[in-house]
Short mmCIF file of C-alpha atoms and ligand atoms in Angstrom, two decimals:
data_model
loop_
_atom_site.label_atom_id
_atom_site.label_comp_id
_atom_site.label_asym_id
_atom_site.label_seq_id
_atom_site.Cartn_x
_atom_site.Cartn_y
_atom_site.Cartn_z
CA MET P 1 114.45 115.41 51.01
CA ASN P 2 116.06 112.52 52.83
CA LEU P 3 115.01 108.94 52.28
CA ASN P 4 116.32 105.78 53.86
CA VAL P 5 116.64 103.96 50.57
CA LYS P 6 116.74 100.15 50.53
CA ASN P 7 117.20 98.29 47.33
CA SER P 8 116.16 94.83 48.48
CA PHE P 9 113.88 94.09 45.54
CA ILE P 10 116.40 94.83 42.81
CA THR P 11 119.23 93.35 44.83
CA ALA P 12 117.52 90.04 45.52
CA LEU P 13 115.66 89.47 42.28
CA PRO P 14 116.93 88.98 38.73
CA ALA P 15 116.74 91.92 36.32
CA ASP P 16 116.07 91.82 32.60
CA SER P 17 119.48 91.72 30.89
CA ASN P 18 118.19 93.81 28.01
CA ALA P 19 118.45 97.46 29.05
CA GLU P 20 116.57 98.83 26.04
CA ASN P 21 113.14 100.27 26.58
CA THR P 22 111.47 98.40 23.72
CA ARG P 23 108.21 96.48 23.91
CA ARG P 24 108.79 92.80 24.01
CA GLN P 25 108.38 89.54 25.90
CA VAL P 26 110.72 89.55 28.86
CA TYR P 27 111.93 86.18 30.16
CA ASN P 28 113.94 84.95 33.13
CA SER P 29 113.57 88.13 35.11
CA VAL P 30 111.22 89.76 37.53
CA TYR P 31 111.57 93.33 36.16
CA SER P 32 113.28 95.61 33.66
CA TYR P 33 115.15 98.79 34.47
CA VAL P 34 113.52 101.76 32.86
CA HIS P 35 113.66 105.54 33.01
CA PRO P 36 110.51 107.56 33.53
CA LYS P 37 109.64 109.90 30.67
CA GLN P 38 110.59 113.57 30.98
CA THR P 39 107.52 115.76 31.29
CA SER P 40 107.28 119.20 29.74
CA ASN P 41 105.80 121.31 32.50
CA PRO P 42 105.08 119.36 35.68
CA SER P 43 103.07 120.84 38.53
CA LEU P 44 101.86 119.40 41.77
CA ILE P 45 98.11 119.35 42.39
CA HIS P 46 97.87 117.60 45.73
CA THR P 47 99.91 115.69 48.29
CA SER P 48 98.80 113.30 51.00
CA LEU P 49 100.34 114.60 54.20
CA GLU P 50 99.47 111.37 56.01
CA MET P 51 101.45 109.36 53.48
CA LEU P 52 104.26 111.88 53.43
CA LYS P 53 104.73 111.42 57.17
CA LYS P 54 104.80 107.65 56.84
CA LEU P 55 107.75 107.98 54.52
CA GLY P 56 109.53 110.27 56.96
CA LEU P 57 109.13 113.28 54.67
CA THR P 58 108.08 116.76 55.73
CA THR P 59 105.70 119.32 54.29
CA SER P 60 108.67 121.40 53.20
CA ASP P 61 110.02 118.38 51.29
CA ALA P 62 106.70 118.18 49.54
CA THR P 63 106.91 121.75 48.29
CA SER P 64 110.47 121.39 47.02
CA LYS P 65 111.36 121.28 43.36
CA LYS P 66 113.16 118.03 43.98
CA PHE P 67 109.99 116.35 45.21
CA LEU P 68 108.07 117.58 42.18
CA ASP P 69 110.81 116.42 39.83
CA ILE P 70 111.04 112.97 41.37
CA MET P 71 107.30 112.45 41.65
CA THR P 72 106.77 113.32 38.00
CA GLY P 73 109.68 111.30 36.68
CA ASN P 74 111.93 114.23 35.77
CA ALA P 75 114.61 113.36 38.30
CA ILE P 76 115.78 110.15 39.92
CA TYR P 77 116.56 109.94 43.61
CA PRO P 78 120.29 109.27 44.19
CA GLU P 79 121.38 105.62 44.38
CA THR P 80 118.07 104.28 43.06
CA LYS P 81 117.22 102.49 39.82
CA PRO P 82 113.61 102.67 38.63
CA PHE P 83 112.09 99.54 37.14
CA ALA P 84 108.93 98.03 35.69
CA MET P 85 107.76 94.57 36.74
CA ALA P 86 106.91 91.61 34.53
CA TYR P 87 103.61 89.93 35.26
CA GLY P 88 100.84 88.16 33.46
CA GLY P 89 97.23 87.66 34.34
CA HIS P 90 93.84 86.18 33.76
CA GLN P 91 91.62 88.88 32.33
CA PHE P 92 87.86 88.31 32.40
CA GLY P 93 88.43 84.61 32.89
CA ASN P 94 91.09 83.98 30.24
CA TRP P 95 94.84 83.80 30.40
CA ALA P 96 96.11 87.00 28.76
CA GLY P 97 99.83 86.27 28.62
CA GLN P 98 102.49 88.79 29.60
CA LEU P 99 101.08 92.11 30.78
CA GLY P 100 103.41 93.83 33.22
CA ASP P 101 103.83 97.41 34.41
CA GLY P 102 102.81 99.06 31.16
CA ARG P 103 102.55 102.47 32.71
CA ALA P 104 103.77 102.04 36.24
CA ILE P 105 107.38 102.59 37.17
CA ASN P 106 108.70 101.65 40.58
CA LEU P 107 111.03 104.39 41.75
CA PHE P 108 112.59 103.14 44.94
CA GLU P 109 112.12 101.24 48.15
CA THR P 110 112.49 103.14 51.39
CA GLU P 111 112.21 102.31 55.07
CA TYR P 112 110.85 104.52 57.80
CA ASP P 113 109.61 103.66 61.26
CA ASN P 114 110.30 99.97 60.65
CA GLN P 115 108.08 99.87 57.61
CA ARG P 116 109.25 99.21 54.05
CA TRP P 117 107.59 101.11 51.24
CA MET P 118 107.84 100.95 47.48
CA VAL P 119 107.13 104.24 45.74
CA GLN P 120 105.76 103.95 42.23
CA LEU P 121 104.69 106.38 39.51
CA LYS P 122 101.61 105.65 37.45
CA GLY P 123 101.54 107.33 34.06
CA ALA P 124 105.27 108.04 33.74
CA GLY P 125 105.78 106.65 30.26
CA GLU P 126 106.50 103.55 28.25
CA THR P 127 108.12 100.39 29.53
CA PRO P 128 108.90 97.07 27.83
CA TYR P 129 105.43 96.02 29.05
CA SER P 130 103.45 98.86 27.46
CA ARG P 131 102.14 96.64 24.64
CA SER P 132 100.00 98.97 22.50
CA GLY P 133 99.64 101.68 25.17
CA ASP P 134 101.55 104.92 25.61
CA GLY P 135 102.43 104.41 29.28
CA LEU P 136 100.65 107.62 30.21
CA ALA P 137 97.65 108.46 32.36
CA VAL P 138 95.07 111.22 32.11
CA LEU P 139 93.96 113.60 34.81
CA ARG P 140 90.48 112.10 35.31
CA SER P 141 91.68 108.58 36.08
CA SER P 142 94.56 109.91 38.18
CA ILE P 143 92.19 111.96 40.34
CA ARG P 144 90.05 108.87 40.78
CA GLU P 145 93.00 106.75 41.88
CA TYR P 146 94.43 109.45 44.11
CA LEU P 147 91.22 110.23 45.97
CA CYS P 148 89.96 106.69 46.25
CA SER P 149 93.09 105.04 47.53
CA GLU P 150 93.37 107.54 50.39
CA ALA P 151 89.61 107.34 51.05
CA MET P 152 89.82 103.55 51.27
CA TYR P 153 92.70 103.80 53.70
CA HIS P 154 90.69 106.04 56.01
CA LEU P 155 87.73 103.68 55.74
CA GLY P 156 90.01 100.97 57.07
CA VAL P 157 90.04 98.93 53.86
CA PRO P 158 93.43 97.39 52.93
CA THR P 159 94.76 99.38 50.01
CA THR P 160 97.76 100.79 48.23
CA ARG P 161 98.22 104.46 49.12
CA ALA P 162 98.68 107.64 47.15
CA LEU P 163 101.39 110.19 47.86
CA SER P 164 100.96 112.86 45.21
CA LEU P 165 98.95 113.90 42.19
CA SER P 166 100.63 115.99 39.49
CA LEU P 167 100.00 117.33 36.05
CA THR P 168 102.70 116.57 33.52
CA GLY P 169 101.97 119.54 31.28
CA ASP P 170 101.66 117.13 28.34
CA GLN P 171 98.57 116.16 26.41
CA VAL P 172 97.41 112.56 26.13
CA LEU P 173 95.15 111.16 23.42
CA ARG P 174 92.28 108.98 24.64
CA ASP P 175 89.12 107.45 23.24
CA MET P 176 87.25 107.69 26.51
CA LEU P 177 84.09 105.89 25.44
CA TYR P 178 85.75 103.51 22.98
CA ASP P 179 83.47 104.92 20.28
CA GLY P 180 86.08 106.20 17.84
CA ASN P 181 86.06 109.76 19.18
CA SER P 182 89.56 110.35 20.49
CA ALA P 183 90.43 113.61 22.16
CA TYR P 184 93.38 115.14 23.95
CA GLU P 185 93.23 115.24 27.70
CA LYS P 186 95.57 116.56 30.37
CA GLY P 187 98.31 114.11 31.29
CA ALA P 188 98.89 113.35 34.97
CA VAL P 189 101.02 111.19 37.23
CA VAL P 190 100.09 109.70 40.58
CA SER P 191 102.83 108.58 42.89
CA ARG P 192 101.51 105.66 44.82
CA VAL P 193 102.91 103.69 47.70
CA ALA P 194 102.63 100.19 49.12
CA PRO P 195 104.93 97.73 50.85
CA SER P 196 104.91 95.95 47.50
CA PHE P 197 103.02 96.07 44.23
CA LEU P 198 103.48 92.35 43.51
CA ARG P 199 100.37 90.71 42.08
CA PHE P 200 99.08 87.18 41.61
CA GLY P 201 100.08 87.69 37.98
CA ASN P 202 103.80 87.96 38.84
CA PHE P 203 103.69 84.37 40.06
CA GLU P 204 101.42 83.15 37.30
CA LEU P 205 103.74 84.40 34.56
CA PHE P 206 106.66 82.25 35.75
CA ALA P 207 104.44 79.22 36.31
CA VAL P 208 102.91 79.43 32.83
CA ARG P 209 106.39 79.63 31.34
CA ASN P 210 107.48 76.72 33.47
CA ASP P 211 110.26 78.90 34.89
CA ILE P 212 110.23 77.20 38.27
CA GLU P 213 113.58 78.59 39.34
CA ASN P 214 112.38 82.19 39.14
CA LEU P 215 108.99 81.24 40.55
CA LYS P 216 110.81 79.92 43.61
CA THR P 217 113.13 82.93 43.86
CA LEU P 218 110.18 85.33 43.74
CA THR P 219 108.10 83.31 46.21
CA ASP P 220 110.99 82.99 48.66
CA TYR P 221 111.61 86.72 48.45
CA THR P 222 107.94 87.52 49.01
CA ILE P 223 107.77 85.27 52.05
CA GLU P 224 111.00 86.57 53.53
CA LYS P 225 110.01 90.22 53.17
CA PHE P 226 106.25 90.21 53.63
CA TYR P 227 105.38 86.99 55.45
CA PRO P 228 108.49 86.53 57.61
CA GLU P 229 106.46 84.84 60.37
CA LEU P 230 106.14 81.81 58.08
CA GLY P 231 109.83 81.00 58.43
CA GLU P 232 112.32 79.41 56.06
CA PRO P 233 111.11 78.34 52.61
CA SER P 234 109.79 74.79 52.50
CA LYS P 235 106.82 73.00 51.02
CA GLU P 236 104.90 73.63 54.24
CA THR P 237 105.86 77.33 54.17
CA TYR P 238 104.55 77.69 50.62
CA ILE P 239 101.25 76.14 51.68
CA GLN P 240 101.00 78.51 54.62
CA PHE P 241 101.92 81.38 52.32
CA PHE P 242 98.99 80.51 50.08
CA ARG P 243 96.75 80.31 53.14
CA LYS P 244 97.77 83.79 54.26
CA VAL P 245 97.19 85.27 50.83
CA ALA P 246 93.76 83.62 50.72
CA GLU P 247 92.87 85.02 54.14
CA LYS P 248 94.05 88.51 53.28
CA THR P 249 92.22 88.46 49.96
CA LEU P 250 88.99 87.41 51.62
CA HIS P 251 89.38 90.05 54.30
CA MET P 252 89.92 92.75 51.66
CA ILE P 253 86.85 91.69 49.69
CA MET P 254 84.65 91.53 52.79
CA GLU P 255 85.72 95.09 53.48
CA TRP P 256 84.71 96.09 49.94
CA GLN P 257 81.31 94.51 50.54
CA ARG P 258 80.94 96.31 53.83
CA VAL P 259 81.45 99.77 52.35
CA GLY P 260 79.85 99.11 48.96
CA PHE P 261 82.97 99.30 46.81
CA VAL P 262 83.03 97.59 43.42
CA HIS P 263 86.53 97.20 42.01
CA GLY P 264 85.37 96.72 38.44
CA VAL P 265 88.37 94.80 37.04
CA MET P 266 89.27 91.91 39.32
CA ASN P 267 91.68 90.34 36.86
CA THR P 268 94.50 88.39 38.48
CA ASP P 269 96.98 91.06 37.41
CA ASN P 270 95.00 93.41 39.65
CA MET P 271 95.15 91.16 42.72
CA SER P 272 97.83 92.17 45.20
CA ILE P 273 99.84 89.40 46.84
CA LEU P 274 99.48 91.40 50.07
CA GLY P 275 95.68 91.55 49.88
CA LEU P 276 95.61 95.28 49.13
CA THR P 277 93.10 96.99 46.88
CA ILE P 278 95.20 97.83 43.84
CA ASP P 279 94.73 99.53 40.45
CA TYR P 280 91.84 101.90 40.78
CA GLY P 281 90.34 101.94 37.30
CA PRO P 282 86.63 101.78 36.47
CA TYR P 283 85.70 101.17 40.10
CA GLY P 284 82.52 102.52 41.62
CA TRP P 285 80.50 102.82 44.80
CA LEU P 286 77.07 101.36 45.20
CA GLU P 287 74.43 103.99 45.37
CA GLY P 288 71.32 101.85 45.12
CA PHE P 289 72.08 98.57 46.89
CA ASP P 290 72.32 96.06 44.04
CA PHE P 291 74.24 92.80 43.94
CA GLY P 292 74.13 92.92 40.15
CA TRP P 293 75.81 96.30 39.70
CA THR P 294 79.14 97.00 38.06
CA PRO P 295 80.45 100.40 37.02
CA ASN P 296 82.63 98.94 34.26
CA THR P 297 81.08 99.31 30.80
CA THR P 298 83.59 96.82 29.38
CA ASP P 299 81.94 94.22 31.62
CA ARG P 300 78.42 95.38 30.87
CA GLN P 301 77.34 92.17 29.24
CA HIS P 302 78.33 89.42 31.64
CA LYS P 303 78.89 91.57 34.71
CA ARG P 304 81.55 89.16 35.85
CA TYR P 305 82.87 91.68 38.37
CA ARG P 306 79.53 92.85 39.75
CA TYR P 307 79.20 93.70 43.44
CA GLY P 308 77.62 90.41 44.50
CA ASN P 309 80.18 88.37 42.60
CA GLN P 310 83.33 89.84 44.13
CA PRO P 311 83.79 87.19 46.84
CA SER P 312 83.45 84.34 44.31
CA ILE P 313 85.85 86.04 41.94
CA GLY P 314 88.33 86.30 44.79
CA LEU P 315 88.09 82.53 45.06
CA TRP P 316 88.44 82.04 41.31
CA ASN P 317 91.53 84.24 41.33
CA LEU P 318 93.01 82.34 44.26
CA TYR P 319 92.47 79.17 42.28
CA GLN P 320 94.75 80.62 39.60
CA LEU P 321 97.34 81.52 42.20
CA ALA P 322 97.13 77.98 43.62
CA ASN P 323 97.84 76.63 40.14
CA ALA P 324 100.82 78.95 39.87
CA LEU P 325 102.28 77.88 43.23
CA TYR P 326 101.55 74.20 42.65
CA PRO P 327 105.00 73.40 41.14
CA LEU P 328 106.59 74.44 44.45
CA ILE P 329 104.28 72.21 46.46
CA ASP P 330 103.54 69.29 44.16
CA GLU P 331 100.43 68.33 46.02
CA ALA P 332 96.94 69.59 45.29
CA ALA P 333 95.10 68.55 48.45
CA PRO P 334 96.45 71.21 50.84
CA LEU P 335 95.75 73.95 48.29
CA GLN P 336 92.25 72.63 47.73
CA ALA P 337 91.64 72.57 51.47
CA ILE P 338 92.56 76.24 51.67
CA LEU P 339 90.19 77.09 48.83
CA GLN P 340 87.45 75.14 50.66
CA ASP P 341 88.18 77.11 53.82
CA TYR P 342 87.83 80.34 51.86
CA LYS P 343 84.28 79.34 50.97
CA ALA P 344 83.40 78.45 54.55
CA ASP P 345 85.07 81.56 55.94
CA TYR P 346 83.28 83.69 53.41
CA GLY P 347 79.93 82.43 54.67
CA LYS P 348 80.87 83.09 58.28
CA GLN P 349 82.48 86.47 57.71
CA SER P 350 79.70 87.67 55.49
CA LEU P 351 77.15 86.91 58.20
CA GLU P 352 79.34 88.54 60.83
CA MET P 353 79.82 91.63 58.67
CA MET P 354 76.11 92.07 58.02
CA LYS P 355 75.34 91.54 61.70
CA GLN P 356 77.77 94.28 62.60
CA LYS P 357 76.20 96.58 60.05
CA LEU P 358 72.92 95.92 61.87
CA GLY P 359 74.42 96.38 65.32
CA LEU P 360 73.84 92.76 66.33
CA GLU P 361 76.29 91.02 68.62
CA THR P 362 74.49 88.05 70.11
CA GLU P 363 73.78 84.75 68.36
CA ASN P 364 70.43 83.99 66.85
CA GLU P 365 69.92 81.24 64.34
CA ARG P 366 67.35 83.32 62.47
CA ASP P 367 69.82 86.11 61.68
CA PRO P 368 70.66 84.77 58.20
CA TYR P 369 66.96 85.06 57.33
CA LEU P 370 66.70 88.53 58.77
CA ILE P 371 69.68 89.56 56.64
CA GLN P 372 68.40 87.83 53.52
CA GLU P 373 65.10 89.62 53.87
CA LEU P 374 66.88 92.93 54.33
CA GLU P 375 68.98 92.41 51.22
CA ASP P 376 65.86 91.50 49.24
CA ASN P 377 64.08 94.58 50.49
CA LEU P 378 66.99 96.85 49.67
CA GLN P 379 66.75 95.67 46.08
CA LEU P 380 62.97 96.06 45.67
CA ILE P 381 63.37 99.65 44.57
CA GLU P 382 66.51 101.75 44.31
CA THR P 383 67.64 102.33 47.89
CA ASP P 384 70.88 104.06 48.79
CA MET P 385 73.19 101.68 50.61
CA THR P 386 75.34 104.21 52.43
CA ILE P 387 72.48 106.36 53.63
CA PHE P 388 70.34 103.40 54.65
CA PHE P 389 72.96 101.78 56.86
CA ARG P 390 74.21 105.04 58.29
CA LEU P 391 70.75 106.11 59.37
CA LEU P 392 69.92 102.66 60.68
CA SER P 393 71.92 103.46 63.79
CA GLY P 394 69.24 106.02 64.61
CA PHE P 395 66.44 103.44 64.47
CA GLU P 396 64.59 103.09 67.76
CA SER P 397 61.27 101.42 67.16
CA ALA P 398 59.17 100.06 64.33
CA SER P 399 56.74 102.91 64.81
CA ASN P 400 59.43 105.21 63.48
CA TYR P 401 61.57 103.93 60.64
CA LYS P 402 60.25 105.99 57.74
CA PHE P 403 62.94 108.63 58.11
CA ILE P 404 65.48 106.03 57.02
CA LEU P 405 63.60 105.11 53.87
CA ASN P 406 62.60 108.68 53.08
CA ALA P 407 66.24 109.60 52.99
CA SER P 408 67.50 106.58 51.12
CA ILE P 409 64.88 105.75 48.50
CA TYR P 410 65.51 107.36 45.13
CA ASN P 411 62.04 107.53 43.67
CA PRO P 412 59.20 107.83 46.21
CA ASP P 413 56.69 107.02 43.44
CA GLU P 414 58.03 103.47 43.43
CA TYR P 415 57.29 103.05 47.11
CA SER P 416 54.17 100.98 46.57
CA GLU P 417 51.98 99.43 49.23
CA GLU P 418 53.66 96.13 48.59
CA VAL P 419 57.12 97.60 49.16
CA SER P 420 55.90 99.43 52.21
CA ALA P 421 54.42 96.25 53.70
CA LYS P 422 57.69 94.41 53.23
CA TRP P 423 59.64 97.11 54.99
CA GLU P 424 57.10 97.34 57.79
CA SER P 425 57.45 93.63 58.34
CA TRP P 426 61.23 93.74 58.27
CA PHE P 427 61.52 96.63 60.70
CA GLN P 428 59.19 94.87 63.13
CA LYS P 429 61.45 91.82 63.10
CA TYR P 430 64.50 94.00 63.45
CA GLU P 431 63.03 95.82 66.43
CA LYS P 432 62.25 92.52 68.14
CA ARG P 433 65.71 91.25 67.37
CA LEU P 434 67.33 94.36 68.86
CA HIS P 435 65.53 93.67 72.14
CA GLU P 436 67.67 90.55 72.53
CA GLU P 437 70.79 92.68 72.54
CA ALA P 438 72.17 93.70 75.90
CA LEU P 439 74.19 96.60 74.56
CA ASP P 440 73.11 100.06 75.56
CA PRO P 441 71.39 101.67 72.52
CA TYR P 442 73.71 104.64 72.72
CA LEU P 443 76.78 102.43 72.53
CA ARG P 444 75.22 100.42 69.72
CA LYS P 445 74.69 103.60 67.77
CA GLU P 446 78.33 104.55 68.23
CA LYS P 447 79.52 101.13 67.13
CA MET P 448 77.28 101.10 64.08
CA ASN P 449 78.46 104.55 63.08
CA ALA P 450 82.04 103.39 63.32
CA TYR P 451 81.22 100.53 60.95
CA ASN P 452 78.79 102.09 58.46
CA PRO P 453 80.51 105.09 56.86
CA LYS P 454 78.71 108.38 56.37
CA TYR P 455 80.96 109.61 53.57
CA VAL P 456 82.21 107.56 50.63
CA LEU P 457 83.59 108.71 47.28
CA ARG P 458 80.36 108.57 45.35
CA ASN P 459 80.88 108.33 41.63
CA TYR P 460 79.41 111.75 40.93
CA MET P 461 81.59 113.39 43.59
CA ALA P 462 84.76 112.21 41.90
CA GLN P 463 83.34 113.35 38.56
CA MET P 464 82.58 116.84 39.91
CA ALA P 465 86.16 117.12 41.14
CA ILE P 466 87.37 115.97 37.72
CA ASP P 467 85.21 118.50 35.83
CA GLU P 468 86.50 121.34 38.02
CA ALA P 469 90.09 120.15 37.75
CA ASN P 470 89.87 120.03 33.98
CA LYS P 471 89.02 123.73 34.19
CA GLY P 472 92.04 124.33 36.44
CA ASP P 473 90.25 124.46 39.80
CA TYR P 474 91.55 121.91 42.31
CA SER P 475 89.65 123.06 45.37
CA LEU P 476 87.10 120.26 45.16
CA ILE P 477 89.86 117.66 45.10
CA ASP P 478 91.11 119.15 48.34
CA GLU P 479 87.63 119.31 49.85
CA LEU P 480 86.80 115.68 49.02
CA PHE P 481 90.21 114.56 50.19
CA ASN P 482 89.50 116.21 53.54
CA VAL P 483 85.93 114.92 53.94
CA LEU P 484 87.04 111.41 53.18
CA LYS P 485 89.72 111.48 55.85
CA HIS P 486 86.95 111.04 58.42
CA PRO P 487 84.36 108.85 56.73
CA TYR P 488 82.78 107.76 60.01
CA GLY P 489 82.68 111.23 61.57
CA GLU P 490 79.48 113.32 61.48
CA GLN P 491 81.26 116.35 59.95
CA PRO P 492 78.11 118.51 59.75
CA GLU P 493 80.05 121.09 57.72
CA TYR P 494 80.19 118.52 54.90
CA GLN P 495 76.58 117.34 55.21
CA LYS P 496 75.98 118.07 51.51
CA TRP P 497 78.13 115.03 50.65
CA PHE P 498 75.85 112.81 52.68
CA ALA P 499 73.22 112.79 49.99
CA LYS P 500 71.78 110.59 47.32
CA ARG P 501 73.28 110.82 43.87
CA PRO P 502 71.67 113.79 42.13
CA GLU P 503 69.46 112.97 39.14
CA TRP P 504 71.77 114.71 36.64
CA ALA P 505 74.43 112.13 37.48
CA ARG P 506 72.29 109.05 36.88
CA HIS P 507 73.47 108.47 33.32
CA LYS P 508 76.39 110.85 33.08
CA VAL P 509 79.65 109.34 31.90
CA GLY P 510 82.03 108.99 34.81
CA CYS P 511 79.19 108.95 37.33
CA SER P 512 77.35 105.77 36.58
CA MET P 513 79.53 104.06 34.05
CA LEU P 514 83.19 104.02 33.23
CA SER P 515 85.33 102.39 30.63
CA CYS P 516 88.82 101.08 31.18
CA SER P 517 90.21 104.02 29.20
CA SER P 518 92.50 105.89 31.51
P1 AMP D 1 94.63 97.71 33.82
O1 AMP D 1 93.39 97.25 33.14
O2 AMP D 1 94.75 99.21 33.96
O3 AMP D 1 94.93 96.99 35.09
O4 AMP D 1 95.81 97.36 32.81
C1 AMP D 1 96.06 96.11 32.28
C2 AMP D 1 97.41 96.10 31.65
O5 AMP D 1 97.49 97.11 30.63
C3 AMP D 1 98.56 96.39 32.60
O6 AMP D 1 99.64 95.60 32.19
C4 AMP D 1 98.83 97.85 32.38
O7 AMP D 1 100.13 98.21 32.73
C5 AMP D 1 98.56 98.00 30.89
N1 AMP D 1 98.15 99.36 30.53
C6 AMP D 1 97.00 99.99 30.83
N2 AMP D 1 96.98 101.23 30.32
C7 AMP D 1 98.15 101.42 29.68
C8 AMP D 1 98.74 102.49 28.94
N3 AMP D 1 98.11 103.65 28.76
N4 AMP D 1 99.97 102.30 28.42
C9 AMP D 1 100.61 101.13 28.58
N5 AMP D 1 100.12 100.10 29.25
C10 AMP D 1 98.90 100.22 29.80
MG1 MG D 2 96.21 96.70 36.35
#
């Protein structure tokens, strides 16, 4: 196993001078060196070959004992020094103070094919940032992170990646439903990969502590390594840096909206400075199209992070980042202008995204109404988002649209005359609208199918893989991993995964609702 190790992060940025792994507030440093915990009986469950290749590793590397040892924290790659990062964050709208990598340990930075990667373990034990947690992760949440990050990548959504999923052989105590019933679960570690795992919260923590020197050091480093096109640090560069982060964040969220992904915990400590989807916790996929839906039971009351609110939360989070960067810029107007642009761009991009989902390319001033009416209709009765949009590419005329609704509506008894009339009316308008398009219907169908996925990681699918894995059978993890590599392909052999959520899953824990316990 040969890696082209680069230690730019730990070389350029200040480390915690305290080398003890005790829980505490860490000042004046970006990270603390820490050793992953030894595991008792590690075993590899799955590896992403796509990610392996990107790191310049081979399949035989992935089956070596060394790989297993490193990816479960039992060995350290030569000449590397694992570390946990200090960051803070706004959680559910309030400043939460120092958080940090409580159960993530960055192993090393490596370069292959002109791309820098940071490899990180999630669930490898305590760090100075573990607060009241144990630094460990259980199998169910690790499977969810592993499968979803690779699925998102293949959907074309900016995301951190996953390299491997392993069992530690240790037991971990969790109160899954937060109802006082703790139980032991299988411990697991995911090795995940991204150019960087820096979050808005890394910048916020220094700003809140008025540690402007380290704020500047971290910002300069981030620009130099990840936004080099912006040039040498200066006030103008910092403004442009904020603009780029705002654009990337908006792009990421529009992609979530396109595929029906709900992150569930959009706290600023879970917002990547590179605009990547990060920290797969109680996320979920829309089944019935519903702007008000969130999978996260912790957010059940206010639904702050519901599907329809994600773009506004992105803006709120950027506002916090703007506040954090303000000391480097000393002028509010340019930051405010960027936040204003986010709002305007959101409107434009949202329209563009919905038009593409509908296969519309030309301009028509009535399109926003057509889309509004569609979104209203989709929420009249429970209607499956993925199936609806996927089948829409097969729509030819308003005399034949029922096959789309038959396949996507959950309870046919709810399909009243009123609902039916509304759909009839919408499909007539849609048919007329399609006549304005010059594109050959066959090509339109192809384009729509490349934009509206057929296969997403439905909540119950992940839960089925988890239930099997808890019994020691990992074949479903492998099957889902493979289906989700080609989310836009027809893949008739996997047709069973192009189906509405089964009724048994409607209220099952893990399928329709999730807590943050992981
Ligand atoms: P999350 O909600 O998973 O993004 O986590 C919020 C914060 O809690 C982060 O600082 C995590 O590192 C930390 N955290 C979550 N779970 C654990 C755990 N089991 N042990 C230690 N820290 C944790
Ligand atoms: Mg987090």
